Amino acid sequence: MLRWILGGREAQSSVEKTPVLCIGEEQPKNWFTELQVLKGHFDIVRFLLPKNCVAAAMDKEIVIYRLILSADSSVSVAEIRCLSDHRDQIRALININDNLFASGSHVGELILWDAVDLNILAYEHILWEESQSSPHAEIRMGAPKPSEMSIQHLTTNGKLILAAVGSGLYVYSVETKTVVAYRKVAHDSDVLHTMLLSDSELMSCSEDGSVRIWEIQDLPLPAEPASAGFFGMWTFGRSGKQTGPPSKKVMDVPNIRMLELTGDLIGHSGAVQMFVSFKENGLVTCSTDHLLILWKNGERQSHLRSLALFQKLEENGGL
């Protein structure tokens, strides 16, 4: 029976200074063992696909392997497909559901794939095109840094995809294959990890040491124009072809929304690399400052303390 599949990847930011543990290293307390080592890839192995397949990202390509179980219970691995539609290094690869997976690249390409037929269902390219309708549109000096368009992290709840793009956040609907909301500058530095708390709330952390909570809200009224930011256009179809529908601006899409900051967790002095949510029980963050911090919902904790106090008073017959 297939027990464990491991894959490595290169460090994707300046804060990732320690090497990823390789399969061949001695792990005396690890009871999991590898079935077969796949040589030749140095990037991301994320998930199992239908028909006993696994996807691995290698530079600009996604390679699909098939796991074959023989009569003597041995497992062999065969390469069956190579997807070469990205134009730059793939930085993120996630499983959406049994039928879909998504990938994101260093130049801001987001591709939605059919996990069965291995065809492109949607192609989104995040570009920098400042809105010309706003007299206060930002003026950039020179071309943007490559890291500003790089998709550093992807997460999904099956209905939405949340992409960390440089220092910004970008929400994409799997069902409608359109932009739902965005925040051009969500942090002062690159976003390293994200999470969808619900269909309207999300969380992100960054190299700048901050952890922030966001809510999807409607854009201001037309009398209060907002810049489209660098999510200025996108096209659908294969990345190497420009025969699809003409490019659109984000502001031309109906029902586009924005991300409003609702919470800022301040406590780390180094880059926050990841966090884990335990829902009502709290949140744990880890950082390059060598700290693990447990966060609690202050309002909920205050309510619980009040309930405990009243219960204690009731047990003691009042004051």
Short mmCIF file of C-alpha atoms in Angstrom, two decimals:
data_model
loop_
_atom_site.label_atom_id
_atom_site.label_comp_id
_atom_site.label_asym_id
_atom_site.label_seq_id
_atom_site.Cartn_x
_atom_site.Cartn_y
_atom_site.Cartn_z
CA MET A 1 0.00 0.00 0.00
CA LEU A 2 1.25 3.47 -0.82
CA ARG A 3 2.30 5.12 2.43
CA TRP A 4 4.31 8.25 1.80
CA ILE A 5 5.51 10.43 -1.03
CA LEU A 6 8.11 13.11 -0.41
CA GLY A 7 9.40 15.84 -2.67
CA GLY A 8 11.86 18.67 -2.30
CA ARG A 9 11.98 22.18 -3.66
CA GLU A 10 14.47 24.98 -3.91
CA ALA A 11 14.32 27.85 -1.42
CA GLN A 12 11.84 30.39 -2.79
CA SER A 13 12.80 33.43 -0.76
CA SER A 14 15.71 34.92 1.11
CA VAL A 15 14.34 33.77 4.47
CA GLU A 16 14.48 30.08 3.58
CA LYS A 17 18.07 29.43 4.57
CA THR A 18 17.94 25.81 5.74
CA PRO A 19 17.96 22.98 3.19
CA VAL A 20 14.90 20.81 2.73
CA LEU A 21 15.29 17.37 4.27
CA CYS A 22 16.15 14.87 1.53
CA ILE A 23 14.66 11.41 1.32
CA GLY A 24 18.01 9.67 1.69
CA GLU A 25 19.01 11.27 5.00
CA GLU A 26 19.03 9.14 8.14
CA GLN A 27 15.82 9.53 10.16
CA PRO A 28 16.00 6.98 13.02
CA LYS A 29 12.71 8.09 14.62
CA ASN A 30 10.73 8.29 11.37
CA TRP A 31 8.66 5.13 10.89
CA PHE A 32 7.72 6.11 7.34
CA THR A 33 9.91 4.78 4.54
CA GLU A 34 10.03 5.70 0.87
CA LEU A 35 8.82 3.22 -1.75
CA GLN A 36 10.84 4.66 -4.60
CA VAL A 37 13.01 7.72 -5.07
CA LEU A 38 12.24 9.74 -8.21
CA LYS A 39 15.50 11.16 -9.49
CA GLY A 40 15.64 14.24 -11.67
CA HIS A 41 13.35 16.78 -10.00
CA PHE A 42 14.31 19.45 -7.52
CA ASP A 43 11.06 21.29 -7.03
CA ILE A 44 7.53 20.56 -5.89
CA VAL A 45 5.69 17.26 -5.48
CA ARG A 46 2.30 18.08 -4.07
CA PHE A 47 -0.53 15.59 -4.45
CA LEU A 48 -2.05 12.48 -5.96
CA LEU A 49 -4.21 12.78 -9.08
CA PRO A 50 -6.89 10.41 -10.38
CA LYS A 51 -5.79 7.11 -11.97
CA ASN A 52 -2.96 6.68 -9.45
CA CYS A 53 -1.01 9.65 -10.79
CA VAL A 54 1.16 12.23 -9.05
CA ALA A 55 2.17 15.70 -10.27
CA ALA A 56 5.65 17.18 -9.85
CA ALA A 57 6.71 20.71 -10.79
CA MET A 58 10.17 20.94 -12.34
CA ASP A 59 11.28 24.41 -13.38
CA LYS A 60 8.74 25.48 -16.05
CA GLU A 61 7.12 22.07 -16.47
CA ILE A 62 4.66 19.86 -14.61
CA VAL A 63 5.49 16.18 -14.99
CA ILE A 64 2.76 13.59 -14.41
CA TYR A 65 3.86 10.19 -13.10
CA ARG A 66 1.72 7.06 -12.80
CA LEU A 67 2.15 4.68 -9.87
CA ILE A 68 1.84 1.06 -10.96
CA LEU A 69 1.23 -1.72 -8.43
CA SER A 70 2.36 -5.13 -9.67
CA ALA A 71 1.11 -8.57 -8.64
CA ASP A 72 3.95 -8.99 -6.14
CA SER A 73 2.90 -5.70 -4.43
CA SER A 74 5.93 -3.80 -5.69
CA VAL A 75 5.41 -0.25 -6.93
CA SER A 76 6.91 1.20 -10.09
CA VAL A 77 6.70 4.75 -11.41
CA ALA A 78 6.31 5.78 -15.05
CA GLU A 79 6.29 9.27 -16.57
CA ILE A 80 3.17 9.67 -18.73
CA ARG A 81 2.87 13.39 -19.51
CA CYS A 82 4.82 16.64 -19.44
CA LEU A 83 2.87 19.92 -19.29
CA SER A 84 4.95 22.79 -20.69
CA ASP A 85 2.52 25.71 -20.74
CA HIS A 86 4.22 27.93 -18.14
CA ARG A 87 6.73 30.51 -19.35
CA ASP A 88 8.76 30.68 -16.14
CA GLN A 89 9.58 28.67 -13.03
CA ILE A 90 6.58 27.14 -11.27
CA ARG A 91 6.44 28.36 -7.66
CA ALA A 92 3.17 26.84 -6.41
CA LEU A 93 1.12 23.71 -7.14
CA ILE A 94 -2.12 22.82 -5.33
CA ASN A 95 -4.90 20.27 -5.54
CA ILE A 96 -8.37 21.88 -5.69
CA ASN A 97 -10.51 18.73 -5.80
CA ASP A 98 -10.51 15.31 -7.47
CA ASN A 99 -10.99 16.90 -10.88
CA LEU A 100 -8.93 20.10 -10.71
CA PHE A 101 -5.50 21.35 -9.75
CA ALA A 102 -3.77 24.72 -10.16
CA SER A 103 -0.25 26.02 -10.64
CA GLY A 104 1.38 29.44 -10.34
CA SER A 105 4.63 30.73 -11.82
CA HIS A 106 7.35 33.29 -11.14
CA VAL A 107 5.92 35.70 -13.74
CA GLY A 108 2.37 35.70 -12.35
CA GLU A 109 0.76 32.96 -14.42
CA LEU A 110 -2.12 31.10 -12.76
CA ILE A 111 -3.30 27.99 -14.64
CA LEU A 112 -6.31 25.86 -13.75
CA TRP A 113 -5.91 22.25 -14.95
CA ASP A 114 -8.27 19.33 -15.59
CA ALA A 115 -6.82 16.57 -13.39
CA VAL A 116 -8.28 13.79 -15.56
CA ASP A 117 -7.61 14.96 -19.13
CA LEU A 118 -4.63 17.17 -18.10
CA ASN A 119 -5.88 20.07 -20.22
CA ILE A 120 -5.93 23.79 -19.39
CA LEU A 121 -9.33 24.99 -18.17
CA ALA A 122 -8.34 28.61 -17.50
CA TYR A 123 -5.22 30.73 -17.86
CA GLU A 124 -4.73 33.95 -15.90
CA HIS A 125 -1.73 36.25 -16.27
CA ILE A 126 -1.32 38.90 -13.60
CA LEU A 127 0.14 42.01 -15.25
CA TRP A 128 0.97 45.58 -14.29
CA GLU A 129 -1.38 48.03 -15.97
CA GLU A 130 -2.26 51.05 -13.92
CA SER A 131 -5.80 52.35 -14.27
CA GLN A 132 -5.97 55.34 -16.63
CA SER A 133 -9.35 56.42 -15.28
CA SER A 134 -7.97 57.64 -11.98
CA PRO A 135 -6.10 60.97 -11.94
CA HIS A 136 -4.20 59.73 -8.90
CA ALA A 137 -2.93 56.52 -10.49
CA GLU A 138 0.45 55.46 -9.18
CA ILE A 139 3.48 56.36 -11.30
CA ARG A 140 6.16 53.67 -11.38
CA MET A 141 9.81 54.45 -12.09
CA GLY A 142 11.15 51.61 -14.23
CA ALA A 143 9.93 48.05 -14.55
CA PRO A 144 8.61 46.22 -11.49
CA LYS A 145 10.87 43.75 -9.72
CA PRO A 146 10.36 40.10 -10.73
CA SER A 147 9.34 39.25 -7.17
CA GLU A 148 6.41 41.68 -7.40
CA MET A 149 4.59 39.44 -9.89
CA SER A 150 5.78 36.06 -8.59
CA ILE A 151 3.09 33.74 -7.22
CA GLN A 152 4.71 32.66 -3.95
CA HIS A 153 1.85 30.61 -2.50
CA LEU A 154 -1.55 29.21 -3.46
CA THR A 155 -4.33 27.95 -1.22
CA THR A 156 -7.93 26.92 -1.88
CA ASN A 157 -11.16 25.90 -0.19
CA GLY A 158 -12.50 24.22 -3.32
CA LYS A 159 -14.48 27.28 -4.41
CA LEU A 160 -11.89 30.04 -4.27
CA ILE A 161 -8.16 30.19 -4.96
CA LEU A 162 -6.09 32.64 -2.92
CA ALA A 163 -2.77 33.59 -4.50
CA ALA A 164 0.11 35.40 -2.81
CA VAL A 165 1.52 37.57 -5.61
CA GLY A 166 4.60 39.47 -4.53
CA SER A 167 3.39 41.63 -1.64
CA GLY A 168 -0.24 41.45 -2.76
CA LEU A 169 -3.21 39.07 -2.57
CA TYR A 170 -5.43 37.88 -5.36
CA VAL A 171 -8.71 35.89 -5.03
CA TYR A 172 -9.96 33.84 -7.98
CA SER A 173 -13.27 31.97 -8.35
CA VAL A 174 -12.95 28.35 -9.47
CA GLU A 175 -16.58 28.22 -10.56
CA THR A 176 -16.75 31.40 -12.65
CA LYS A 177 -13.03 31.49 -13.51
CA THR A 178 -12.92 35.21 -12.79
CA VAL A 179 -11.34 37.60 -10.32
CA VAL A 180 -13.31 37.95 -7.09
CA ALA A 181 -11.15 40.39 -5.13
CA TYR A 182 -7.59 41.66 -4.85
CA ARG A 183 -5.28 43.81 -2.76
CA LYS A 184 -2.40 45.33 -4.69
CA VAL A 185 -0.18 45.90 -1.62
CA ALA A 186 -1.19 43.74 1.33
CA HIS A 187 2.20 43.76 3.10
CA ASP A 188 5.45 45.72 3.01
CA SER A 189 7.31 42.69 1.65
CA ASP A 190 6.61 39.38 -0.09
CA VAL A 191 3.68 37.31 1.19
CA LEU A 192 4.91 33.85 2.23
CA HIS A 193 1.77 31.99 3.33
CA THR A 194 -2.00 32.41 3.06
CA MET A 195 -5.21 30.77 4.24
CA LEU A 196 -8.91 31.09 3.42
CA LEU A 197 -10.76 31.25 6.74
CA SER A 198 -14.15 31.35 4.98
CA ASP A 199 -15.65 32.52 1.70
CA SER A 200 -15.28 36.12 2.88
CA GLU A 201 -12.28 36.09 5.25
CA LEU A 202 -8.64 35.23 4.72
CA MET A 203 -5.26 35.50 6.40
CA SER A 204 -1.72 36.17 5.19
CA CYS A 205 1.81 36.47 6.58
CA SER A 206 4.90 38.11 5.15
CA GLU A 207 8.65 38.61 5.20
CA ASP A 208 7.97 41.92 6.97
CA GLY A 209 6.99 40.00 10.14
CA SER A 210 3.27 40.76 10.00
CA VAL A 211 0.23 38.47 10.08
CA ARG A 212 -2.93 40.07 8.76
CA ILE A 213 -6.62 39.20 8.55
CA TRP A 214 -8.67 40.41 5.58
CA GLU A 215 -12.33 40.61 4.66
CA ILE A 216 -13.72 40.63 1.11
CA GLN A 217 -15.79 43.81 0.74
CA ASP A 218 -17.47 45.73 -2.07
CA LEU A 219 -15.45 48.37 -3.89
CA PRO A 220 -16.15 52.07 -3.19
CA LEU A 221 -18.96 53.76 -5.11
CA PRO A 222 -18.11 55.16 -8.58
CA ALA A 223 -17.66 58.60 -7.00
CA GLU A 224 -14.70 57.13 -5.10
CA PRO A 225 -12.62 55.41 -7.81
CA ALA A 226 -10.01 52.84 -6.82
CA SER A 227 -6.89 51.96 -8.77
CA ALA A 228 -6.99 48.63 -10.58
CA GLY A 229 -3.42 48.00 -9.44
CA PHE A 230 -1.27 45.47 -11.19
CA PHE A 231 -4.15 43.01 -11.60
CA GLY A 232 -4.93 45.05 -14.68
CA MET A 233 -5.69 42.44 -17.30
CA TRP A 234 -5.95 38.74 -17.91
CA THR A 235 -6.57 36.36 -20.78
CA PHE A 236 -7.88 32.83 -21.03
CA GLY A 237 -6.44 30.03 -23.12
CA ARG A 238 -2.97 28.57 -23.52
CA SER A 239 -0.09 30.75 -22.43
CA GLY A 240 1.78 30.51 -25.71
CA LYS A 241 -1.15 31.69 -27.81
CA GLN A 242 -2.84 35.06 -27.96
CA THR A 243 -5.92 34.00 -29.94
CA GLY A 244 -8.33 34.19 -27.00
CA PRO A 245 -10.68 37.03 -26.11
CA PRO A 246 -9.19 40.52 -25.77
CA SER A 247 -7.65 41.56 -22.49
CA LYS A 248 -9.89 43.06 -19.85
CA LYS A 249 -9.23 45.47 -17.03
CA VAL A 250 -10.20 44.40 -13.54
CA MET A 251 -12.51 47.40 -13.15
CA ASP A 252 -14.47 46.28 -16.25
CA VAL A 253 -15.48 43.03 -14.56
CA PRO A 254 -18.83 43.21 -12.73
CA ASN A 255 -18.92 42.49 -9.00
CA ILE A 256 -15.16 42.88 -8.49
CA ARG A 257 -14.44 43.43 -4.80
CA MET A 258 -11.57 44.51 -2.55
CA LEU A 259 -9.79 43.14 0.51
CA GLU A 260 -10.18 45.26 3.65
CA LEU A 261 -7.76 44.85 6.57
CA THR A 262 -9.62 43.78 9.72
CA GLY A 263 -6.80 42.55 11.95
CA ASP A 264 -3.02 42.84 12.34
CA LEU A 265 -1.11 40.43 14.61
CA ILE A 266 2.05 42.16 15.84
CA GLY A 267 4.57 40.12 17.80
CA HIS A 268 7.29 38.73 15.55
CA SER A 269 10.56 40.50 14.76
CA GLY A 270 11.44 38.30 11.78
CA ALA A 271 9.78 36.99 8.65
CA VAL A 272 6.66 34.95 9.43
CA GLN A 273 7.01 31.86 7.28
CA MET A 274 3.81 30.01 8.12
CA PHE A 275 0.82 29.76 10.43
CA VAL A 276 -1.62 27.04 11.44
CA SER A 277 -5.22 27.80 12.39
CA PHE A 278 -7.04 25.74 15.01
CA LYS A 279 -10.25 27.70 14.38
CA GLU A 280 -11.88 28.71 17.68
CA ASN A 281 -8.96 27.26 19.65
CA GLY A 282 -6.47 29.76 18.29
CA LEU A 283 -3.66 30.28 15.81
CA VAL A 284 0.05 29.39 15.85
CA THR A 285 2.65 31.39 13.89
CA CYS A 286 6.33 30.61 13.30
CA SER A 287 9.06 33.02 12.29
CA THR A 288 12.75 33.42 11.55
CA ASP A 289 13.03 35.08 14.98
CA HIS A 290 12.90 31.48 16.37
CA LEU A 291 9.56 32.09 18.09
CA LEU A 292 6.32 30.14 17.98
CA ILE A 293 3.44 32.37 19.09
CA LEU A 294 -0.01 31.11 20.08
CA TRP A 295 -2.75 33.64 19.37
CA LYS A 296 -6.25 33.57 20.84
CA ASN A 297 -9.44 35.39 19.90
CA GLY A 298 -9.47 38.15 22.54
CA GLU A 299 -13.22 38.75 22.40
CA ARG A 300 -13.97 35.05 22.71
CA GLN A 301 -11.48 34.59 25.55
CA SER A 302 -12.98 37.55 27.43
CA HIS A 303 -16.44 36.01 27.01
CA LEU A 304 -15.20 32.63 28.27
CA ARG A 305 -13.56 34.27 31.31
CA SER A 306 -16.78 36.10 32.12
CA LEU A 307 -18.76 32.87 31.90
CA ALA A 308 -16.24 31.12 34.14
CA LEU A 309 -16.44 33.97 36.67
CA PHE A 310 -20.25 33.92 36.82
CA GLN A 311 -20.20 30.14 37.14
CA LYS A 312 -17.74 30.40 40.04
CA LEU A 313 -19.88 33.06 41.74
CA GLU A 314 -22.96 30.89 41.32
CA GLU A 315 -21.17 27.93 42.86
CA ASN A 316 -20.07 30.06 45.83
CA GLY A 317 -23.49 31.61 46.34
CA GLY A 318 -22.53 35.08 45.13
CA LEU A 319 -19.93 37.55 46.43
#
